[in-house]
Short mmCIF file of C-alpha atoms in Angstrom, two decimals:
data_model
loop_
_atom_site.label_atom_id
_atom_site.label_comp_id
_atom_site.label_asym_id
_atom_site.label_seq_id
_atom_site.Cartn_x
_atom_site.Cartn_y
_atom_site.Cartn_z
CA MET A 1 147.13 141.26 282.06
CA LYS A 2 149.26 144.46 281.54
CA LYS A 3 147.33 145.23 278.16
CA ALA A 4 144.05 145.03 280.59
CA LEU A 5 145.35 147.18 283.29
CA LEU A 6 146.62 149.68 280.74
CA LEU A 7 143.18 150.01 279.19
CA LEU A 8 141.44 150.21 282.58
CA LEU A 9 143.77 153.17 283.49
CA LEU A 10 143.14 154.86 280.19
CA PHE A 11 139.31 154.25 280.42
CA SER A 12 139.50 155.74 283.93
CA SER A 13 141.20 158.85 283.00
CA GLY A 14 138.84 159.49 280.08
CA ILE A 15 136.08 159.36 282.78
CA THR A 16 137.90 161.81 284.79
CA PHE A 17 138.80 163.94 282.08
CA CYS A 18 135.30 164.31 280.85
CA GLN A 19 133.42 164.76 284.13
CA SER A 20 131.35 167.88 284.28
CA LYS A 21 128.99 169.78 286.46
CA GLU A 22 125.31 170.96 285.75
CA TYR A 23 124.47 174.57 285.88
CA SER A 24 120.86 175.85 285.65
CA GLY A 25 119.46 179.45 286.38
CA ILE A 26 117.43 182.18 284.88
CA VAL A 27 118.37 185.28 282.73
CA LYS A 28 116.48 188.73 283.40
CA ALA A 29 116.53 192.03 281.89
CA LYS A 30 118.03 194.50 284.54
CA SER A 31 115.89 197.25 283.45
CA ASP A 32 112.76 195.63 284.52
CA ASN A 33 113.43 192.29 286.11
CA LEU A 34 111.82 190.40 283.46
CA PRO A 35 112.91 186.95 282.31
CA LEU A 36 114.57 186.93 278.67
CA PRO A 37 113.33 183.87 276.56
CA GLY A 38 115.84 183.01 273.57
CA VAL A 39 119.13 184.08 275.14
CA ASN A 40 122.02 182.35 273.90
CA VAL A 41 124.01 180.34 276.62
CA ILE A 42 127.47 179.36 275.37
CA ILE A 43 130.56 177.87 277.22
CA LYS A 44 133.47 180.27 276.64
CA GLY A 45 135.98 178.57 274.24
CA THR A 46 133.54 176.11 272.87
CA LYS A 47 130.44 175.60 270.47
CA ILE A 48 128.76 174.07 273.26
CA GLY A 49 125.46 175.77 274.24
CA THR A 50 121.79 176.50 274.77
CA GLN A 51 119.12 178.92 274.78
CA THR A 52 116.79 180.11 277.61
CA ASP A 53 113.22 179.01 277.43
CA PHE A 54 109.79 180.90 277.32
CA ASN A 55 110.68 181.59 281.13
CA GLY A 56 114.01 182.64 280.69
CA SER A 57 115.31 179.55 282.20
CA PHE A 58 118.22 177.23 280.98
CA LYS A 59 120.41 174.04 282.01
CA ILE A 60 123.93 173.46 280.88
CA SER A 61 126.51 171.01 281.58
CA VAL A 62 130.12 172.31 281.89
CA PRO A 63 133.28 170.29 281.77
CA ASP A 64 135.29 170.63 284.95
CA SER A 65 138.23 172.30 282.86
CA LEU A 66 136.05 175.34 281.77
CA ASN A 67 134.45 177.85 283.92
CA VAL A 68 133.01 180.79 281.82
CA LEU A 69 129.60 181.14 280.45
CA SER A 70 128.83 183.68 277.78
CA PHE A 71 125.29 185.17 277.62
CA SER A 72 124.11 187.05 274.50
CA PHE A 73 121.07 188.34 273.30
CA LEU A 74 119.86 190.97 270.59
CA GLY A 75 119.59 194.38 272.17
CA MET A 76 121.46 193.63 275.13
CA VAL A 77 125.16 194.06 276.48
CA PRO A 78 126.82 190.70 275.93
CA LEU A 79 127.92 189.08 279.39
CA GLU A 80 130.75 186.70 280.26
CA TYR A 81 130.05 184.98 283.68
CA LYS A 82 132.79 183.16 285.52
CA LEU A 83 131.50 180.18 287.28
CA LYS A 84 131.61 179.39 290.98
CA VAL A 85 130.44 177.02 293.61
CA GLU A 86 126.81 178.44 293.05
CA LYS A 87 124.97 176.11 290.46
CA ASN A 88 121.70 177.89 290.32
CA LEU A 89 122.46 181.14 288.52
CA GLU A 90 120.39 184.47 288.37
CA ILE A 91 121.74 186.48 285.48
CA PHE A 92 120.94 190.09 284.65
CA LEU A 93 121.53 191.43 281.12
CA LYS A 94 121.77 195.35 280.54
CA GLU A 95 120.16 197.02 277.39
CA ASP A 96 122.38 198.06 274.55
CA CYS A 97 121.50 201.41 273.59
CA ASN A 98 123.04 203.04 270.24
CA ILE A 99 121.79 206.83 270.76
CA ASP A 100 121.51 208.85 267.54
CA TRP A 101 121.47 212.56 268.23
CA PHE A 102 119.26 214.45 265.65
CA ASP A 103 120.32 218.18 266.63
CA GLU A 104 124.07 217.52 265.16
CA ARG A 105 125.05 219.51 261.95
CA HIS A 106 121.89 222.01 262.30
CA ILE A 107 121.37 225.41 261.22
CA GLY A 108 118.35 227.28 262.52
CA PHE A 109 116.64 230.57 261.47
CA TYR A 110 113.69 231.94 263.45
CA LEU A 111 111.69 235.07 263.52
CA ASN A 112 111.27 236.09 266.93
CA SER A 113 108.87 238.74 268.37
CA GLY A 114 108.58 240.12 271.44
CA LEU A 115 104.71 240.50 272.15
CA ILE A 116 105.00 242.69 275.27
CA ASN A 117 107.85 244.99 274.75
CA ASN A 118 110.00 244.09 271.72
CA PRO A 119 107.91 243.33 268.71
CA VAL A 120 110.92 243.01 266.32
CA GLY A 121 113.52 240.23 266.10
CA GLY A 122 115.19 237.19 264.95
CA LEU A 123 117.26 234.16 266.11
CA PHE A 124 120.02 232.05 264.48
CA HIS A 125 121.76 228.87 265.86
CA PHE A 126 124.12 226.50 264.59
CA SER A 127 125.51 223.13 265.68
CA PHE A 128 128.95 222.07 265.05
CA THR A 129 129.72 218.51 263.63
CA PRO A 130 131.31 216.55 266.50
CA ASN A 131 134.53 215.14 266.07
CA TYR A 132 136.46 212.76 267.97
CA ASN A 133 133.57 211.54 269.91
CA TRP A 134 133.34 215.15 271.53
CA PRO A 135 130.13 216.46 272.43
CA THR A 136 127.79 218.47 270.21
CA ILE A 137 128.60 221.87 270.28
CA LYS A 138 126.02 224.55 269.91
CA THR A 139 126.08 228.29 269.47
CA GLY A 140 123.67 231.03 268.65
CA ILE A 141 122.24 234.63 269.30
CA SER A 142 118.79 236.37 269.32
CA TYR A 143 117.96 240.02 269.00
CA GLN A 144 114.78 241.73 269.94
CA THR A 145 113.84 245.53 269.63
CA ASN A 146 111.13 248.10 269.53
CA LEU A 147 113.30 249.89 266.94
CA GLN A 148 113.86 252.70 269.50
CA GLU A 149 115.45 252.48 273.10
CA ASN A 150 114.34 248.78 274.00
CA LYS A 151 116.97 246.20 273.19
CA PHE A 152 117.13 242.73 274.30
CA LEU A 153 119.93 240.13 273.39
CA ASN A 154 120.61 236.68 274.09
CA ALA A 155 123.70 234.59 273.20
CA TYR A 156 124.87 231.11 274.36
CA LEU A 157 127.54 228.49 273.63
CA ASN A 158 126.62 224.95 274.83
CA PHE A 159 128.23 221.32 274.89
CA HIS A 160 125.51 218.77 274.67
CA HIS A 161 125.34 214.97 275.39
CA LEU A 162 128.01 214.56 277.88
CA PHE A 163 128.45 211.23 280.02
CA VAL A 164 126.06 209.16 277.64
CA SER A 165 124.52 206.29 278.77
CA CYS A 166 120.81 204.78 278.01
CA ASP A 167 119.12 206.46 281.14
CA PHE A 168 121.33 209.57 281.20
CA ASN A 169 123.30 212.40 279.53
CA ALA A 170 124.28 215.75 280.46
CA ASP A 171 124.72 219.26 279.03
CA ILE A 172 126.76 222.23 279.85
CA ASN A 173 125.32 225.76 279.04
CA SER A 174 126.75 228.95 278.87
CA PHE A 175 124.61 232.39 278.44
CA LEU A 176 124.94 235.99 277.99
CA ARG A 177 121.83 238.24 278.55
CA ASN A 178 122.04 242.13 277.63
CA LEU A 179 118.96 244.35 278.04
CA GLU A 180 118.23 248.01 277.52
CA TYR A 181 114.51 248.84 278.56
CA ASP A 182 112.90 252.28 278.48
CA ASN A 183 115.93 254.34 279.25
CA ASN A 184 115.70 253.14 282.43
CA ILE A 185 116.63 249.56 282.85
CA GLU A 186 120.21 248.29 281.88
CA LEU A 187 121.23 244.70 282.58
CA THR A 188 124.04 242.23 281.70
CA ALA A 189 124.05 238.74 283.13
CA TYR A 190 126.21 235.79 282.54
CA SER A 191 125.12 232.31 283.42
CA VAL A 192 126.76 228.78 283.59
CA GLU A 193 124.44 225.66 283.83
CA THR A 194 124.56 222.18 283.91
CA ILE A 195 121.54 220.20 282.70
CA LEU A 196 121.13 216.68 283.90
CA ASN A 197 118.83 214.49 281.52
CA PHE A 198 117.27 211.45 283.10
CA ASN A 199 114.98 209.62 280.11
CA ARG A 200 112.46 212.53 279.92
CA PHE A 201 113.05 214.58 282.61
CA SER A 202 116.01 217.20 283.21
CA ALA A 203 117.30 218.93 286.19
CA ILE A 204 118.87 222.19 285.87
CA VAL A 205 121.60 223.57 288.38
CA GLY A 206 123.81 226.64 287.87
CA LEU A 207 125.63 229.96 288.61
CA SER A 208 124.88 233.21 287.39
CA THR A 209 126.68 236.98 287.83
CA ILE A 210 124.32 239.99 286.85
CA ASP A 211 124.72 243.77 286.83
CA TYR A 212 121.55 245.25 287.33
CA ASN A 213 120.96 249.11 286.97
CA LYS A 214 117.57 251.14 287.20
CA ALA A 215 118.07 254.78 286.45
CA SER A 216 114.55 255.84 288.13
CA GLU A 217 115.30 254.46 291.40
CA ASN A 218 119.09 254.75 291.51
CA GLU A 219 119.28 251.15 291.90
CA ASN A 220 122.26 249.09 291.29
CA ILE A 221 122.64 245.28 291.85
CA ASN A 222 126.04 243.39 291.37
CA SER A 223 125.37 239.97 292.53
CA ILE A 224 126.07 236.20 292.10
CA GLY A 225 123.35 233.56 292.54
CA PRO A 226 122.54 230.11 292.39
CA THR A 227 120.22 228.72 289.10
CA PHE A 228 117.54 225.95 289.46
CA GLY A 229 115.07 224.51 287.09
CA LEU A 230 113.31 221.60 285.76
CA GLY A 231 112.32 220.41 282.48
CA THR A 232 110.88 217.53 280.44
CA TRP A 233 110.10 216.10 276.93
CA ILE A 234 106.50 215.34 275.83
CA GLY A 235 106.53 212.65 273.20
CA GLN A 236 103.89 211.92 270.59
CA PRO A 237 101.48 213.24 269.66
CA PHE A 238 102.64 216.59 271.12
CA LEU A 239 106.41 216.53 270.35
CA MET A 240 107.46 219.44 272.43
CA SER A 241 109.82 220.31 275.45
CA VAL A 242 108.97 222.21 278.51
CA SER A 243 111.40 224.07 280.85
CA ALA A 244 111.42 226.51 283.73
CA LYS A 245 114.06 227.93 285.88
CA THR A 246 115.00 230.83 288.12
CA THR A 247 118.12 232.52 289.37
CA ILE A 248 118.17 234.07 293.00
CA TYR A 249 120.46 237.05 293.42
CA LYS A 250 120.68 239.66 296.49
CA ASN A 251 117.56 241.68 296.17
CA LEU A 252 116.85 240.46 292.81
CA SER A 253 115.52 237.24 290.76
CA GLU A 254 115.33 236.19 287.38
CA TYR A 255 112.70 233.63 285.73
CA HIS A 256 112.76 232.03 282.47
CA ALA A 257 110.30 229.65 281.00
CA GLU A 258 110.15 227.98 277.50
CA ILE A 259 107.99 225.69 275.36
CA LYS A 260 109.55 224.27 272.04
CA LYS A 261 107.59 222.21 269.63
CA GLN A 262 108.22 220.69 266.21
CA TYR A 263 105.63 220.08 263.39
CA LYS A 264 106.70 218.64 260.13
CA GLY A 265 109.98 220.37 259.62
CA VAL A 266 108.87 223.83 261.24
CA TYR A 267 109.96 224.74 264.82
CA GLY A 268 108.36 227.07 267.23
CA PHE A 269 108.82 228.34 270.78
CA LEU A 270 107.29 230.35 273.46
CA LYS A 271 109.41 232.05 275.88
CA TYR A 272 108.72 234.20 279.18
CA TYR A 273 111.42 236.04 280.76
CA LYS A 274 111.02 238.35 283.79
CA VAL A 275 113.44 240.33 285.81
CA ASN A 276 112.25 242.93 288.54
CA ASP A 277 109.87 245.26 286.57
CA PHE A 278 110.72 243.93 283.13
CA ASN A 279 108.92 241.10 281.65
CA GLU A 280 108.78 239.81 277.93
CA LEU A 281 106.80 236.92 276.20
CA SER A 282 108.43 235.97 273.13
CA LEU A 283 106.91 233.99 269.97
CA GLY A 284 109.06 232.28 267.48
CA ILE A 285 108.92 230.40 264.42
CA GLY A 286 111.48 228.94 262.17
CA ILE A 287 113.19 226.33 260.12
CA GLU A 288 116.20 223.99 260.91
CA LEU A 289 118.51 222.71 257.98
CA SER A 290 120.84 220.09 258.00
CA TYR A 291 124.40 220.33 256.49
#
């Protein structure tokens, strides 16, 4: 009798220990809310698991002593989900992105001709090797002249690929512009801008200061103004970027527009710049080398 009672007690304990609950649900991609078939669903700490079916659905029995499910799928960020009272689950997985920036370690050389006022010029730019997960640092300078009184210089130092995620990154750009035109206009301007990149579209916001002198009208403007702009990237088959921005000062505005294009290792750009009575349309073509 004692042996029978002992066996019954052990059997009852075993039933209690092995009790489990059944969970079901669906796994979807967070980006488009579509079901994901073939997702691995594993009870954490065990090798017990299943996969979602063609409709992204799954069922799994989980022992009472365990309460975490692990979800994994190629191209998605793995997820650990702590089970609660709810038995019917809706799970969302985020896309996992490993972004390669192809503008690192580049040296660029361009011929740069102004089609209106400054026909002779060139552009040089350099991208530094990023270290310790720092952003890519770019610097460069362009110079145009008519070999007489006209001179137009642009220089920049930029920090690219900050706050990177699959759908967003940001750049911080600084610029210097110096212009001498027709012994009449002299200009020096400094700008700091933030470019917010959302997939193929960009928003440009910044602040600029300008010292503008026009001798013929005895005009002097020393002002600070906000910068606003937009940009986009056009993929195959065009492979070009387009951007435009304006800075609004007191009694003065600056306008910039640019188109960049790549074709089989050759790079080209078309830039337009206008401030008051001065405007320039610049055409550039060159190569970029990796180091």
